[in-house]
mmCIF file of C-alpha atoms in Angstrom:
data_model
loop_
_atom_site.group_PDB
_atom_site.id
_atom_site.type_symbol
_atom_site.label_atom_id
_atom_site.label_comp_id
_atom_site.label_asym_id
_atom_site.label_seq_id
_atom_site.Cartn_x
_atom_site.Cartn_y
_atom_site.Cartn_z
ATOM 1 C CA GLY G 110 5.121 5.157 -19.836
ATOM 2 C CA ALA G 111 5.478 1.804 -18.480
ATOM 3 C CA GLY G 112 4.278 1.318 -14.693
ATOM 4 C CA VAL G 113 5.839 -0.641 -12.215
ATOM 5 C CA SER G 114 6.434 -4.202 -13.107
ATOM 6 C CA GLN G 115 7.147 -7.441 -10.683
ATOM 7 C CA THR G 116 8.057 -10.704 -11.669
ATOM 8 C CA PRO G 117 6.982 -13.389 -11.436
ATOM 9 C CA SER G 118 3.325 -12.746 -10.867
ATOM 10 C CA ASN G 119 2.972 -16.032 -9.084
ATOM 11 C CA LYS G 120 5.572 -18.031 -7.340
ATOM 12 C CA VAL G 121 4.947 -21.685 -5.596
ATOM 13 C CA THR G 122 7.690 -23.152 -3.414
ATOM 14 C CA GLU G 123 8.415 -25.995 -0.755
ATOM 15 C CA LYS G 124 9.104 -24.994 2.610
ATOM 16 C CA GLY G 125 12.954 -24.406 3.406
ATOM 17 C CA LYS G 126 13.622 -23.298 -0.183
ATOM 18 C CA TYR G 127 14.889 -19.814 -1.344
ATOM 19 C CA VAL G 128 13.062 -17.141 -3.512
ATOM 20 C CA GLU G 129 13.847 -14.199 -5.172
ATOM 21 C CA LEU G 130 11.124 -11.825 -6.302
ATOM 22 C CA ARG G 131 11.964 -9.092 -9.065
ATOM 23 C CA CYS G 132 10.606 -5.363 -8.808
ATOM 24 C CA ASP G 133 11.328 -2.773 -12.072
ATOM 25 C CA PRO G 134 10.197 0.561 -10.629
ATOM 26 C CA ILE G 135 9.108 3.622 -12.871
ATOM 27 C CA SER G 136 12.138 4.969 -14.838
ATOM 28 C CA GLY G 137 13.542 7.744 -12.883
ATOM 29 C CA HIS G 138 11.905 7.106 -9.703
ATOM 30 C CA THR G 139 14.732 7.096 -7.004
ATOM 31 C CA ALA G 140 12.420 5.687 -4.348
ATOM 32 C CA LEU G 141 11.401 2.182 -4.187
ATOM 33 C CA TYR G 142 9.614 0.429 -1.218
ATOM 34 C CA TRP G 143 8.535 -3.133 -0.836
ATOM 35 C CA TYR G 144 5.331 -4.374 0.985
ATOM 36 C CA ARG G 145 3.867 -7.376 1.998
ATOM 37 C CA GLN G 146 0.014 -7.768 1.803
ATOM 38 C CA SER G 147 -1.546 -10.962 3.551
ATOM 39 C CA LEU G 148 -5.420 -12.228 2.723
ATOM 40 C CA GLY G 149 -7.668 -9.372 4.116
ATOM 41 C CA GLN G 150 -4.825 -7.067 5.384
ATOM 42 C CA GLY G 151 -3.852 -3.785 4.424
ATOM 43 C CA PRO G 152 0.082 -3.677 2.661
ATOM 44 C CA GLU G 153 2.568 -3.843 5.510
ATOM 45 C CA PHE G 154 5.890 -2.009 5.251
ATOM 46 C CA LEU G 155 9.179 -4.092 4.608
ATOM 47 C CA ILE G 156 11.948 -1.925 3.219
ATOM 48 C CA TYR G 157 12.671 1.151 1.587
ATOM 49 C CA PHE G 158 15.519 2.130 -0.821
ATOM 50 C CA GLN G 159 16.674 5.657 -1.798
ATOM 51 C CA GLY G 160 18.876 4.959 -4.898
ATOM 52 C CA THR G 161 20.980 2.293 -4.094
ATOM 53 C CA GLY G 162 20.851 2.149 -0.289
ATOM 54 C CA ALA G 163 18.437 0.815 2.099
ATOM 55 C CA ALA G 164 17.359 3.960 3.948
ATOM 56 C CA ASP G 165 14.814 2.120 6.273
ATOM 57 C CA ASP G 166 14.705 -1.796 6.444
ATOM 58 C CA SER G 167 12.638 -1.922 9.786
ATOM 59 C CA GLY G 168 9.877 -3.724 8.671
ATOM 60 C CA LEU G 169 11.851 -6.670 7.532
ATOM 61 C CA PRO G 170 10.377 -9.643 9.650
ATOM 62 C CA ASN G 171 13.711 -11.361 10.115
ATOM 63 C CA ASP G 172 17.332 -11.918 8.771
ATOM 64 C CA ARG G 173 15.865 -14.704 6.413
ATOM 65 C CA PHE G 174 14.523 -11.366 4.249
ATOM 66 C CA PHE G 175 16.968 -9.316 2.477
ATOM 67 C CA ALA G 176 16.757 -7.275 -0.624
ATOM 68 C CA VAL G 177 19.167 -5.479 -2.856
ATOM 69 C CA ARG G 178 19.005 -2.326 -5.356
ATOM 70 C CA PRO G 179 22.702 -2.456 -6.677
ATOM 71 C CA GLU G 180 22.224 0.280 -9.462
ATOM 72 C CA GLY G 181 19.531 2.110 -8.085
ATOM 73 C CA SER G 182 16.744 0.975 -10.406
ATOM 74 C CA VAL G 183 15.522 -2.930 -10.203
ATOM 75 C CA SER G 184 15.113 -4.332 -6.725
ATOM 76 C CA THR G 185 15.237 -8.051 -5.954
ATOM 77 C CA LEU G 186 13.875 -9.347 -2.686
ATOM 78 C CA LYS G 187 15.220 -12.346 -1.437
ATOM 79 C CA ILE G 188 13.759 -14.895 1.057
ATOM 80 C CA GLN G 189 15.729 -17.786 2.333
ATOM 81 C CA ARG G 190 14.524 -20.808 3.899
ATOM 82 C CA THR G 191 11.090 -20.035 3.423
ATOM 83 C CA GLU G 192 8.606 -20.745 5.833
ATOM 84 C CA ARG G 193 4.521 -21.294 5.129
ATOM 85 C CA GLY G 194 3.960 -17.935 7.042
ATOM 86 C CA ASP G 195 5.699 -16.351 4.675
ATOM 87 C CA SER G 196 2.879 -16.803 2.088
ATOM 88 C CA ALA G 197 1.472 -13.547 1.064
ATOM 89 C CA VAL G 198 1.336 -11.259 -1.878
ATOM 90 C CA TYR G 199 4.750 -9.036 -2.195
ATOM 91 C CA LEU G 200 4.041 -5.385 -3.342
ATOM 92 C CA CYS G 201 6.768 -3.307 -4.917
ATOM 93 C CA ALA G 202 6.008 0.608 -5.188
ATOM 94 C CA SER G 203 8.333 3.639 -6.642
ATOM 95 C CA SER G 204 8.015 7.151 -6.059
ATOM 96 C CA LEU G 205 9.861 10.075 -7.542
ATOM 97 C CA ASN G 206 11.712 11.132 -4.672
ATOM 98 C CA GLY G 207 10.524 9.172 -1.460
ATOM 99 C CA ARG G 208 9.840 12.159 0.484
ATOM 100 C CA GLY G 209 6.193 11.322 0.708
ATOM 101 C CA ALA G 210 5.439 11.724 -3.013
ATOM 102 C CA GLU G 211 2.886 9.475 -4.272
ATOM 103 C CA GLN G 212 3.628 5.965 -4.597
ATOM 104 C CA PHE G 213 2.879 3.937 -7.549
ATOM 105 C CA PHE G 214 2.410 -0.023 -7.192
ATOM 106 C CA GLY G 215 3.291 -2.808 -9.197
ATOM 107 C CA PRO G 216 0.937 -5.601 -9.488
ATOM 108 C CA GLY G 217 2.601 -7.951 -6.685
ATOM 109 C CA THR G 218 3.994 -11.300 -6.792
ATOM 110 C CA ARG G 219 1.837 -14.193 -5.053
ATOM 111 C CA LEU G 220 4.133 -16.178 -2.967
ATOM 112 C CA THR G 221 2.609 -19.671 -1.691
ATOM 113 C CA VAL G 222 4.920 -21.812 0.441
ATOM 114 C CA LEU G 223 3.852 -25.184 0.669
ATOM 115 C CA GLY D 178 5.088 4.166 15.718
ATOM 116 C CA GLU D 179 2.294 5.064 13.528
ATOM 117 C CA ASN D 180 -1.052 3.028 13.854
ATOM 118 C CA VAL D 181 -4.202 3.441 11.590
ATOM 119 C CA GLU D 182 -7.259 2.103 12.271
ATOM 120 C CA GLN D 183 -9.997 1.676 9.465
ATOM 121 C CA HIS D 184 -14.005 1.371 9.888
ATOM 122 C CA PRO D 185 -16.008 -0.312 8.831
ATOM 123 C CA SER D 186 -14.375 -3.628 7.558
ATOM 124 C CA THR D 187 -17.309 -4.105 4.962
ATOM 125 C CA LEU D 188 -19.470 -1.814 3.538
ATOM 126 C CA SER D 189 -22.941 -2.541 1.222
ATOM 127 C CA VAL D 190 -24.731 0.507 -0.263
ATOM 128 C CA GLN D 191 -27.435 0.717 -2.941
ATOM 129 C CA GLU D 192 -26.214 2.238 -6.413
ATOM 130 C CA GLY D 193 -26.493 6.014 -6.151
ATOM 131 C CA ASP D 194 -26.314 6.224 -2.311
ATOM 132 C CA SER D 195 -23.110 7.557 -0.442
ATOM 133 C CA ALA D 196 -20.458 5.570 1.307
ATOM 134 C CA VAL D 197 -18.229 6.756 3.810
ATOM 135 C CA ILE D 198 -15.196 5.170 5.413
ATOM 136 C CA LYS D 199 -13.654 6.231 8.024
ATOM 137 C CA CYS D 200 -9.738 6.212 9.390
ATOM 138 C CA THR D 201 -8.041 7.263 12.539
ATOM 139 C CA TYR D 202 -4.187 7.485 13.239
ATOM 140 C CA SER D 203 -2.145 7.790 16.287
ATOM 141 C CA ASP D 204 1.191 9.699 15.134
ATOM 142 C CA SER D 205 0.713 13.539 15.306
ATOM 143 C CA ALA D 206 3.564 13.912 12.930
ATOM 144 C CA SER D 207 1.809 12.254 10.054
ATOM 145 C CA ASN D 208 0.811 14.583 7.389
ATOM 146 C CA TYR D 209 0.226 12.859 4.584
ATOM 147 C CA PHE D 210 -3.064 10.785 3.740
ATOM 148 C CA PRO D 211 -3.666 8.903 0.796
ATOM 149 C CA TRP D 212 -6.623 6.727 -0.191
ATOM 150 C CA TYR D 213 -5.831 3.482 -2.538
ATOM 151 C CA LYS D 214 -8.624 1.687 -4.082
ATOM 152 C CA GLN D 215 -7.678 -2.426 -4.548
ATOM 153 C CA GLU D 216 -9.740 -4.388 -7.124
ATOM 154 C CA LEU D 217 -9.589 -8.193 -6.700
ATOM 155 C CA GLY D 218 -6.206 -9.571 -7.776
ATOM 156 C CA LYS D 219 -5.017 -6.003 -8.814
ATOM 157 C CA ARG D 220 -2.623 -3.597 -7.484
ATOM 158 C CA PRO D 221 -3.791 -0.811 -5.277
ATOM 159 C CA GLN D 222 -4.371 2.430 -6.987
ATOM 160 C CA LEU D 223 -4.431 5.983 -5.643
ATOM 161 C CA ILE D 224 -7.563 7.559 -5.913
ATOM 162 C CA ILE D 225 -7.081 10.650 -3.805
ATOM 163 C CA ASP D 226 -4.881 12.095 -0.857
ATOM 164 C CA ILE D 227 -4.506 14.853 1.477
ATOM 165 C CA ARG D 228 -2.096 16.670 3.045
ATOM 166 C CA SER D 229 -2.434 18.231 6.638
ATOM 167 C CA ASN D 230 -2.216 21.757 5.495
ATOM 168 C CA VAL D 231 -6.026 21.354 4.177
ATOM 169 C CA GLY D 232 -9.224 20.097 5.740
ATOM 170 C CA GLU D 233 -10.967 18.760 2.812
ATOM 171 C CA LYS D 234 -10.295 17.784 -1.050
ATOM 172 C CA LYS D 235 -12.913 16.961 -3.603
ATOM 173 C CA ASP D 236 -12.064 14.786 -6.941
ATOM 174 C CA GLN D 237 -15.616 14.759 -8.886
ATOM 175 C CA ARG D 238 -17.506 12.345 -6.889
ATOM 176 C CA ILE D 239 -14.893 11.240 -4.195
ATOM 177 C CA ALA D 240 -13.813 13.858 -1.260
ATOM 178 C CA VAL D 241 -11.600 13.217 1.518
ATOM 179 C CA THR D 242 -11.674 15.258 4.824
ATOM 180 C CA LEU D 243 -9.088 15.536 7.611
ATOM 181 C CA ASN D 244 -9.515 16.638 11.193
ATOM 182 C CA LYS D 245 -6.025 16.798 12.596
ATOM 183 C CA THR D 246 -7.112 17.654 16.054
ATOM 184 C CA ALA D 247 -9.020 14.306 16.559
ATOM 185 C CA LYS D 248 -6.332 12.764 14.207
ATOM 186 C CA HIS D 249 -8.989 11.244 11.677
ATOM 187 C CA PHE D 250 -9.779 11.551 8.198
ATOM 188 C CA SER D 251 -12.712 10.034 5.959
ATOM 189 C CA LEU D 252 -13.509 8.965 2.330
ATOM 190 C CA HIS D 253 -16.820 10.021 1.050
ATOM 191 C CA ILE D 254 -18.115 8.158 -2.295
ATOM 192 C CA THR D 255 -21.215 10.182 -3.523
ATOM 193 C CA GLU D 256 -23.516 8.585 -6.227
ATOM 194 C CA THR D 257 -21.848 5.063 -5.973
ATOM 195 C CA GLN D 258 -21.595 2.984 -8.964
ATOM 196 C CA PRO D 259 -21.160 -0.788 -9.401
ATOM 197 C CA GLU D 260 -17.843 -0.128 -10.736
ATOM 198 C CA ASP D 261 -16.974 1.407 -7.438
ATOM 199 C CA SER D 262 -16.933 -1.879 -5.619
ATOM 200 C CA ALA D 263 -13.738 -2.643 -4.420
ATOM 201 C CA VAL D 264 -11.288 -2.626 -1.022
ATOM 202 C CA TYR D 265 -10.202 0.742 -0.152
ATOM 203 C CA PHE D 266 -7.221 1.413 2.045
ATOM 204 C CA CYS D 267 -6.522 4.664 4.146
ATOM 205 C CA ALA D 268 -2.635 5.006 4.750
ATOM 206 C CA ALA D 269 -0.616 7.860 6.831
ATOM 207 C CA SER D 270 2.818 8.875 6.319
ATOM 208 C CA ILE D 271 5.314 12.084 6.770
ATOM 209 C CA TYR D 272 5.342 13.982 3.947
ATOM 210 C CA GLY D 273 8.902 15.318 3.304
ATOM 211 C CA GLY D 274 10.122 13.093 6.152
ATOM 212 C CA SER D 275 13.193 10.557 5.368
ATOM 213 C CA GLN D 276 11.262 7.518 5.024
ATOM 214 C CA GLY D 277 7.961 7.951 3.728
ATOM 215 C CA ASN D 278 6.773 4.650 4.014
ATOM 216 C CA LEU D 279 2.841 4.396 4.305
ATOM 217 C CA ILE D 280 1.071 2.962 7.168
ATOM 218 C CA PHE D 281 -2.112 1.175 5.908
ATOM 219 C CA GLY D 282 -5.362 0.601 7.468
ATOM 220 C CA LYS D 283 -6.935 -3.116 6.985
ATOM 221 C CA GLY D 284 -9.337 -1.887 4.309
ATOM 222 C CA THR D 285 -13.089 -1.615 3.761
ATOM 223 C CA LYS D 286 -14.711 -4.047 1.266
ATOM 224 C CA LEU D 287 -17.245 -1.969 -0.648
ATOM 225 C CA SER D 288 -20.027 -3.182 -2.311
ATOM 226 C CA VAL D 289 -22.290 -1.398 -4.654
ATOM 227 C CA LYS D 290 -25.696 -2.813 -5.348
ATOM 228 C CA PRO D 291 -27.227 -2.362 -8.942
#
């Protein structure tokens, strides 16, 4: 079946603008994770969804970042008033049940804030 | 919270040699340790994982060892090939816990010279 997909693959925006990044998890996976990967670093956890609810948003860096998963499938990560420091690759992962099951990653969205 | 340290940051070996990458973790509650391989511009892909109820796991040329007492785990690649060249990330999480988000090391760039 299809793996995790993310759109867009690249996003260039200007400082202060609003962006939305989309993640389509593997069908049937109840758990969905967002990570951020800066150049030369490992992925850093942002937020975890179990079904429709955000079970853990402790990794979100500040209130400019928000994510939703209204129907328990597709998720959107929203960033308001973007800053140059937000530039990174945003990775989405899904797993069958979220209780430590294998996480499958999407290809990521490369966000560049000019 | 959990902290994962990974060494070395870069590793260069000759084709056919073995490569070893080491990670330490801080939270004794962590019990699931996956390793991901990430080629340039691609998504992280799980190559092997280990749970804390075993000390070693092998899959063809790849093996992982875990020392719970010392809180460290290692990736061993034997008979390296040029296609093994990539960045490798270790991670830790709590399998069966309420979140399961992964805490990653900073990565090891492995170069296999033909």
